[in-house]
Amino acid sequence: MAPTNAKSLMKDFRASFRRKKATNPTPKIDAKQLVEEEEQAKLAELKENLARNIPSRYDDSDLMAFLRARSLNVKEAEKLMKVDFNLRKFLQMEEFLKGENHPQILLNSKYSVSGIIGFDNEGTLVRVINIGYSDAKGFISVLSTMDHFKLFLWYIERDLLLQKVENMKTGNKKNQIAYILNMEHLSMSKLMDKTIVEAGLMALKLLQDHYHDVVKVVYVVNAPSYFSSVFKLFKPVIKEALHQSIKVLDSNWKEELLKHIDADVLPVYLGGNRVDCTGDPECGEFIGFGGTIDDDYYPADFLDPDDPEVVSVNVPAGSSLFFRYSVPEVGTILRWHIQSKDNDIGIGVFLDTTEGHEESAKEGKQKKKREEDVSKMEPLTPPIRLQCHLCPEIGETAAWFSGSVVLQLDNTYSWMSAKEVMMKIIIEQPREGATNNKKVSELTTKTLQKPTRK
């Protein structure tokens, strides 16, 4: 028998390994199935945690979207659902969606840069946005930040309603929207304007947190040469799911759109055959191309610093100031008028229902504290950067709670600039019917925390 050496042993081992691999192949792992199983397990856990506390407006698809928005972290998804519910209540979105209290500029279609053209080849609603034609800075100057929130939610909710109606006809189960983002005439100065960028980031956060699964695809067309460089600035805050949905098309973008949208649906200016009833290739009857906003729409309602009911404060750089208000009963009306000088200011609104504060609220007293731990309170809004140096933040809401409301003026994101803020906060009794708006108290705003650097 020939002596065995290392080389022959290795050869025999490799041959044996190949035979074993052939007779016992490793089963393939279906990654998609594993993800679906994990998602379903997390959904079951979230529903178990919430028990009967799931608001009726949310179904399993909504809960799944919250989970995906928080990378399947059940506790964080639960928090996000509560913020979403409270934000809609705070903004009174049900009334807004019914067409009540719309800003006048929203009723004037000549400033619109958007329109619905129909459905793509898979039955998904398609909205065109001619972003390059928008007077974006004008809109930021005539609409408050919270009105922008409402407008953003209004557009998406309307589109989703139309998609649901279409789904009932086609049997499509996905409630998603396709967008064509036309960047023709988009200048570098507009794209890099600080207030416009911040408004874009706000919209991006709203979309990813509150409508995580809504976007099917975004076709970017007519992108300027510098767009890719600017887009890189936004990439760190764009989640992977949305990033995969954004398709920046090159010079053959018309042909690419026609692969997904029928030529009779797509307007001529986007590469299709469609014109409106007047023969307009841009379909101006149902797609807006905007225009410069008239001076009449710009705000004229500013606070008077000599008004004794107006509170003026300086929020130091890197700091926050907190203010506490008592809300004695459900239905109480909260009114606000906030404006800043030269710069934006962040706000957060929180509900404190701890036992001591509930008692002081019932007594109508203001309880002073040197600091506020908002991490233990329920957020009524997400953190918001108000552009109230351009357009005052004026609004109201009806409380669906009782307790203490804590308003945070947040300047922790600015390490260089202090912010001068004026505000007037009014608390009114619940309305009786639609006529009783009697004011019972206007609480004196008091700083409850000395500025602290964070």
XYZ file of C-alpha atoms in Angstrom:
454
model
C 0.000 0.000 0.000
C 1.389 3.400 -1.007
C 2.336 5.666 1.859
C -0.205 8.358 2.650
C 0.989 11.939 2.450
C -0.658 15.300 3.234
C -1.350 16.061 -0.410
C -3.283 12.849 -1.035
C -5.191 13.252 2.253
C -6.305 16.754 1.224
C -7.363 15.457 -2.169
C -9.447 12.687 -0.572
C -10.998 15.193 1.875
C -12.044 17.584 -0.898
C -13.589 14.768 -2.900
C -15.473 13.554 0.183
C -16.683 17.110 0.923
C -17.971 17.507 -2.630
C -19.882 14.193 -2.411
C -21.382 15.210 0.949
C -22.367 18.624 -0.361
C -24.020 17.049 -3.400
C -26.019 14.536 -1.334
C -26.905 17.005 1.485
C -27.336 20.412 -0.144
C -27.772 23.322 2.256
C -31.400 24.478 2.082
C -31.811 27.976 0.666
C -33.002 30.603 3.109
C -35.869 32.754 1.813
C -34.821 36.172 3.137
C -38.117 37.779 2.158
C -40.078 35.144 4.047
C -37.926 35.610 7.143
C -38.556 39.381 7.058
C -42.299 38.845 6.673
C -42.363 36.396 9.574
C -40.451 38.815 11.799
C -42.766 41.679 10.821
C -45.866 39.625 11.627
C -44.395 38.615 14.987
C -43.639 42.263 15.830
C -47.131 43.303 14.728
C -48.691 40.717 17.032
C -46.500 41.978 19.888
C -47.472 45.599 19.235
C -51.189 44.766 19.162
C -50.846 42.755 22.361
C -49.119 45.693 24.083
C -51.785 48.124 22.942
C -54.628 45.723 23.779
C -57.840 47.725 23.403
C -56.063 51.074 23.171
C -55.696 51.048 19.387
C -57.537 54.083 17.958
C -60.211 53.075 15.462
C -58.536 55.008 12.621
C -55.594 52.562 12.569
C -55.680 49.130 10.957
C -52.930 46.494 10.694
C -51.330 48.223 7.689
C -51.007 51.471 9.666
C -49.460 49.689 12.639
C -47.051 47.886 10.330
C -46.029 51.227 8.814
C -45.225 52.576 12.293
C -43.152 49.462 12.992
C -41.200 49.832 9.750
C -40.670 53.527 10.440
C -38.985 52.505 13.692
C -37.032 49.500 12.355
C -39.468 47.035 14.003
C -38.826 48.451 17.480
C -42.186 47.796 19.163
C -41.851 50.367 21.957
C -40.762 53.117 19.571
C -43.556 52.216 17.135
C -46.071 52.528 19.962
C -44.724 55.987 20.807
C -44.895 57.022 17.148
C -48.517 55.899 16.888
C -49.418 58.045 19.908
C -47.592 61.053 18.450
C -49.406 60.552 15.142
C -52.780 60.350 16.881
C -52.091 63.417 19.025
C -50.716 65.452 16.112
C -53.873 64.868 14.085
C -55.988 65.924 17.060
C -53.812 68.956 17.761
C -54.021 70.113 14.131
C -57.765 69.284 14.009
C -57.164 67.337 10.816
C -60.653 65.801 10.665
C -62.181 69.267 10.314
C -59.470 70.357 7.882
C -60.020 67.323 5.650
C -63.721 68.199 5.511
C -62.811 71.550 3.982
C -63.134 73.687 7.104
C -60.780 76.591 7.880
C -58.635 76.261 4.768
C -56.116 79.079 4.202
C -57.281 81.386 1.411
C -54.187 80.708 -0.663
C -55.091 77.011 -0.786
C -58.363 77.962 -2.466
C -56.528 79.817 -5.249
C -55.475 77.208 -7.805
C -53.200 79.585 -9.708
C -50.424 78.990 -7.168
C -50.638 75.191 -7.330
C -47.700 73.290 -8.818
C -49.291 69.865 -8.628
C -51.992 67.652 -10.065
C -53.245 64.080 -10.397
C -53.003 62.607 -13.896
C -54.557 59.180 -13.257
C -53.147 55.723 -12.531
C -50.078 53.846 -13.737
C -50.054 50.419 -15.371
C -50.331 48.701 -11.968
C -53.271 50.803 -10.794
C -51.289 53.219 -8.609
C -52.380 56.855 -8.446
C -49.853 59.248 -10.032
C -49.339 62.811 -8.836
C -47.162 65.280 -10.754
C -45.314 68.015 -8.838
C -43.720 70.800 -10.899
C -41.446 71.802 -8.065
C -39.250 74.057 -10.192
C -42.191 76.395 -10.866
C -43.101 76.857 -7.197
C -42.744 80.146 -5.321
C -41.461 78.083 -2.406
C -40.116 80.997 -0.359
C -43.420 82.799 -0.886
C -45.403 79.844 0.445
C -43.194 79.649 3.529
C -43.761 83.368 4.095
C -47.560 83.301 3.801
C -48.391 79.978 5.469
C -47.416 79.117 9.034
C -45.424 75.970 9.703
C -48.430 74.183 11.196
C -50.534 75.172 8.177
C -47.838 73.538 6.055
C -48.234 70.415 8.215
C -51.972 70.454 7.560
C -51.533 71.036 3.838
C -49.018 68.208 3.538
C -51.271 65.761 5.404
C -54.310 66.963 3.432
C -52.722 66.185 0.059
C -51.625 62.695 1.111
C -54.937 61.821 2.774
C -56.895 62.943 -0.309
C -54.649 60.909 -2.603
C -54.955 57.825 -0.398
C -58.740 58.137 -0.429
C -58.736 58.182 -4.245
C -56.390 55.184 -4.260
C -58.716 53.251 -1.936
C -61.657 53.926 -4.256
C -59.609 52.657 -7.217
C -58.521 49.595 -5.236
C -62.165 48.663 -4.696
C -62.541 48.496 -8.484
C -59.292 46.684 -9.275
C -58.724 44.505 -6.220
C -55.304 46.076 -5.672
C -54.395 45.792 -1.986
C -51.515 48.265 -1.848
C -52.377 51.795 -0.775
C -49.448 53.626 -2.331
C -48.845 56.707 -4.478
C -46.464 57.307 -7.398
C -44.932 60.757 -7.871
C -43.356 62.521 -10.840
C -41.082 65.278 -9.527
C -40.449 67.720 -12.373
C -37.396 69.863 -11.579
C -37.493 72.030 -14.685
C -36.632 75.678 -13.801
C -35.335 74.704 -10.346
C -32.501 77.095 -9.554
C -29.549 76.460 -7.259
C -30.500 79.488 -5.128
C -33.969 78.047 -4.530
C -32.666 74.546 -3.869
C -30.122 75.743 -1.289
C -32.228 78.402 0.459
C -32.046 77.677 4.214
C -35.772 78.034 4.886
C -36.684 75.942 1.836
C -34.242 73.195 2.858
C -35.687 73.147 6.389
C -39.236 72.964 4.992
C -38.129 70.061 2.791
C -36.593 68.243 5.748
C -39.811 68.764 7.724
C -41.858 67.246 4.883
C -39.385 64.369 4.611
C -39.673 63.581 8.320
C -43.469 63.738 8.221
C -43.509 61.398 5.232
C -41.117 58.840 6.708
C -42.647 58.829 10.206
C -46.353 59.180 9.498
C -46.694 57.740 5.967
C -43.789 55.311 5.845
C -45.295 52.899 3.297
C -47.191 55.384 1.107
C -44.553 56.131 -1.537
C -44.374 53.511 -4.266
C -41.945 55.432 -6.473
C -40.656 58.966 -7.071
C -39.594 59.658 -10.658
C -37.243 62.668 -10.690
C -37.166 64.253 -14.158
C -35.398 67.295 -15.610
C -32.915 67.200 -12.734
C -30.246 69.922 -13.060
C -26.591 68.906 -13.280
C -25.919 69.874 -9.666
C -28.853 67.847 -8.285
C -26.796 64.744 -7.492
C -24.430 66.806 -5.322
C -27.312 68.403 -3.431
C -29.103 65.068 -3.087
C -26.108 63.667 -1.234
C -26.754 66.207 1.537
C -30.187 64.679 2.127
C -29.137 61.030 1.849
C -28.176 60.641 5.539
C -31.765 61.435 6.600
C -33.481 59.385 3.884
C -34.336 55.904 5.092
C -33.436 52.945 2.925
C -37.028 52.107 1.944
C -37.645 55.610 0.587
C -34.196 55.836 -0.968
C -34.915 52.668 -2.978
C -38.118 54.297 -4.268
C -36.414 57.410 -5.684
C -35.519 57.049 -9.358
C -33.466 59.921 -10.785
C -33.998 59.514 -14.519
C -31.485 60.635 -17.154
C -32.069 62.191 -20.581
C -34.314 59.330 -21.746
C -36.757 59.958 -18.881
C -39.786 60.255 -21.200
C -39.254 56.767 -22.558
C -38.758 55.469 -19.012
C -42.030 56.997 -17.797
C -43.895 55.394 -20.714
C -42.772 51.969 -19.511
C -44.883 52.469 -16.391
C -47.605 54.953 -17.385
C -49.825 54.731 -20.462
C -49.255 57.407 -23.109
C -52.950 58.400 -22.942
C -52.558 59.107 -19.212
C -49.228 60.931 -19.439
C -49.376 64.601 -20.578
C -47.516 65.598 -23.739
C -44.952 67.664 -21.830
C -44.029 64.520 -19.880
C -43.693 62.358 -22.985
C -47.250 61.101 -23.454
C -50.146 61.917 -25.796
C -52.521 63.603 -23.386
C -53.807 67.164 -23.664
C -56.584 68.823 -21.666
C -59.948 70.014 -23.002
C -58.364 73.210 -24.341
C -55.658 71.297 -26.195
C -52.967 72.371 -23.729
C -50.038 69.888 -23.838
C -49.227 70.847 -20.230
C -52.775 69.966 -19.120
C -53.151 73.222 -17.201
C -56.773 72.396 -16.384
C -55.688 69.869 -13.769
C -51.926 70.372 -13.327
C -50.601 73.563 -11.744
C -47.506 75.475 -12.795
C -47.559 78.007 -9.982
C -46.626 81.645 -10.007
C -45.326 84.400 -7.753
C -47.597 84.816 -4.736
C -49.344 88.188 -4.576
C -48.537 90.606 -1.779
C -52.137 90.455 -0.524
C -51.483 86.990 0.917
C -48.512 88.025 3.047
C -49.224 88.223 6.803
C -50.096 91.536 8.440
C -51.192 90.239 11.839
C -48.148 90.746 14.047
C -47.970 90.973 17.822
C -47.642 94.381 19.444
C -44.709 94.335 21.886
C -46.500 96.995 23.966
C -49.520 94.742 24.474
C -49.421 93.808 28.197
C -50.717 90.334 27.333
C -47.768 89.636 25.038
C -44.767 87.871 26.571
C -41.310 88.550 25.137
C -38.438 86.169 25.910
C -34.870 85.584 24.826
C -33.993 81.909 24.296
C -30.198 81.605 24.660
C -28.145 79.623 22.178
C -28.039 75.923 22.989
C -30.907 76.221 25.471
C -34.623 75.708 25.996
C -37.292 77.575 27.917
C -40.406 75.852 29.268
C -43.882 77.213 30.011
C -46.754 75.432 31.740
C -50.486 75.997 31.273
C -53.442 74.419 33.062
C -56.136 72.754 30.966
C -58.930 72.072 33.469
C -61.278 70.014 31.269
C -61.787 68.307 27.940
C -62.943 70.740 25.266
C -60.924 73.655 26.607
C -59.826 75.933 23.749
C -56.097 76.678 23.415
C -55.135 79.640 21.232
C -51.629 80.738 20.345
C -49.825 83.475 18.471
C -46.044 82.998 18.291
C -43.480 84.959 16.318
C -39.699 85.257 16.385
C -37.207 87.819 15.161
C -34.726 87.027 12.363
C -34.584 83.245 12.986
C -36.731 80.158 13.414
C -37.452 78.594 16.807
C -38.144 74.997 17.728
C -41.178 74.032 19.775
C -42.530 70.945 21.426
C -45.929 70.574 23.104
C -46.348 67.995 25.859
C -49.124 66.760 28.140
C -48.440 66.200 31.837
C -51.217 64.246 33.568
C -49.345 63.369 36.754
C -51.488 63.487 39.862
C -50.093 66.718 41.336
C -50.451 68.657 38.115
C -53.970 67.406 37.543
C -54.969 68.800 40.936
C -53.364 72.190 40.261
C -55.110 72.260 36.881
C -58.474 71.687 38.537
C -57.727 74.532 40.930
C -56.674 76.799 38.071
C -53.257 77.408 39.633
C -49.883 77.673 38.004
C -47.315 75.437 39.618
C -43.766 76.666 39.247
C -40.884 74.315 38.616
C -37.288 75.057 37.889
C -37.084 72.339 35.244
C -39.266 70.096 33.108
C -38.519 66.464 32.318
C -40.523 66.159 29.112
C -39.241 62.608 28.556
C -41.860 61.480 31.096
C -44.688 63.386 29.382
C -46.855 62.551 26.395
C -45.918 64.471 23.217
C -48.865 66.259 21.612
C -46.726 67.205 18.622
C -43.395 66.024 17.251
C -40.517 68.538 17.535
C -41.305 71.389 15.116
C -39.044 74.115 13.757
C -41.346 77.123 13.368
C -40.458 79.552 10.573
C -42.338 82.188 12.556
C -39.810 84.920 11.721
C -41.377 84.844 8.236
C -44.986 84.001 9.054
C -46.437 84.179 12.599
C -47.733 80.915 14.010
C -51.405 81.579 14.755
C -53.848 78.818 15.567
C -56.079 77.045 18.025
C -57.136 73.580 19.083
C -59.744 71.999 21.333
C -58.255 69.895 24.130
C -59.169 66.194 24.088
C -57.507 65.850 27.488
C -57.208 67.546 30.851
C -54.050 68.218 32.824
C -51.129 70.530 32.200
C -49.717 71.494 28.822
C -45.996 72.202 28.690
C -44.679 74.337 25.839
C -40.984 74.040 25.067
C -39.204 76.803 23.161
C -36.274 74.821 21.850
C -33.036 76.470 20.734
C -30.751 73.549 21.567
C -29.956 73.041 17.866
C -28.426 76.522 17.568
C -25.091 77.009 19.307
C -24.402 80.442 17.876
C -27.645 82.436 17.926
C -30.025 83.369 20.714
C -33.667 83.721 19.615
C -36.031 86.561 20.449
C -39.597 85.296 20.707
C -42.923 87.011 21.388
C -46.056 85.023 22.145
C -49.600 85.277 23.380
C -51.264 82.137 24.762
C -54.985 82.135 25.564
C -57.063 79.504 27.347
C -60.845 79.565 26.853
C -63.766 77.609 28.248
C -65.168 74.773 26.126
C -67.605 75.959 23.477
C -71.307 75.408 24.001
C -72.639 74.628 20.571
C -70.966 76.854 17.999
C -71.578 80.267 19.552
C -70.109 80.420 23.038
C -66.538 81.620 22.721
C -66.459 83.448 26.042
C -62.941 83.926 27.335
C -62.580 82.962 30.975
C -58.870 83.288 31.504
C -55.692 84.306 29.837
C -52.886 82.691 31.701
C -49.772 84.684 32.403
C -46.920 82.942 30.673
C -44.104 82.155 33.055
C -40.654 80.754 32.463
C -40.334 77.573 34.458
C -36.744 76.694 33.740
C -33.601 78.731 33.667
C -31.792 78.366 30.342
C -29.467 75.408 30.408
C -26.934 74.442 27.804
C -27.268 70.943 26.467
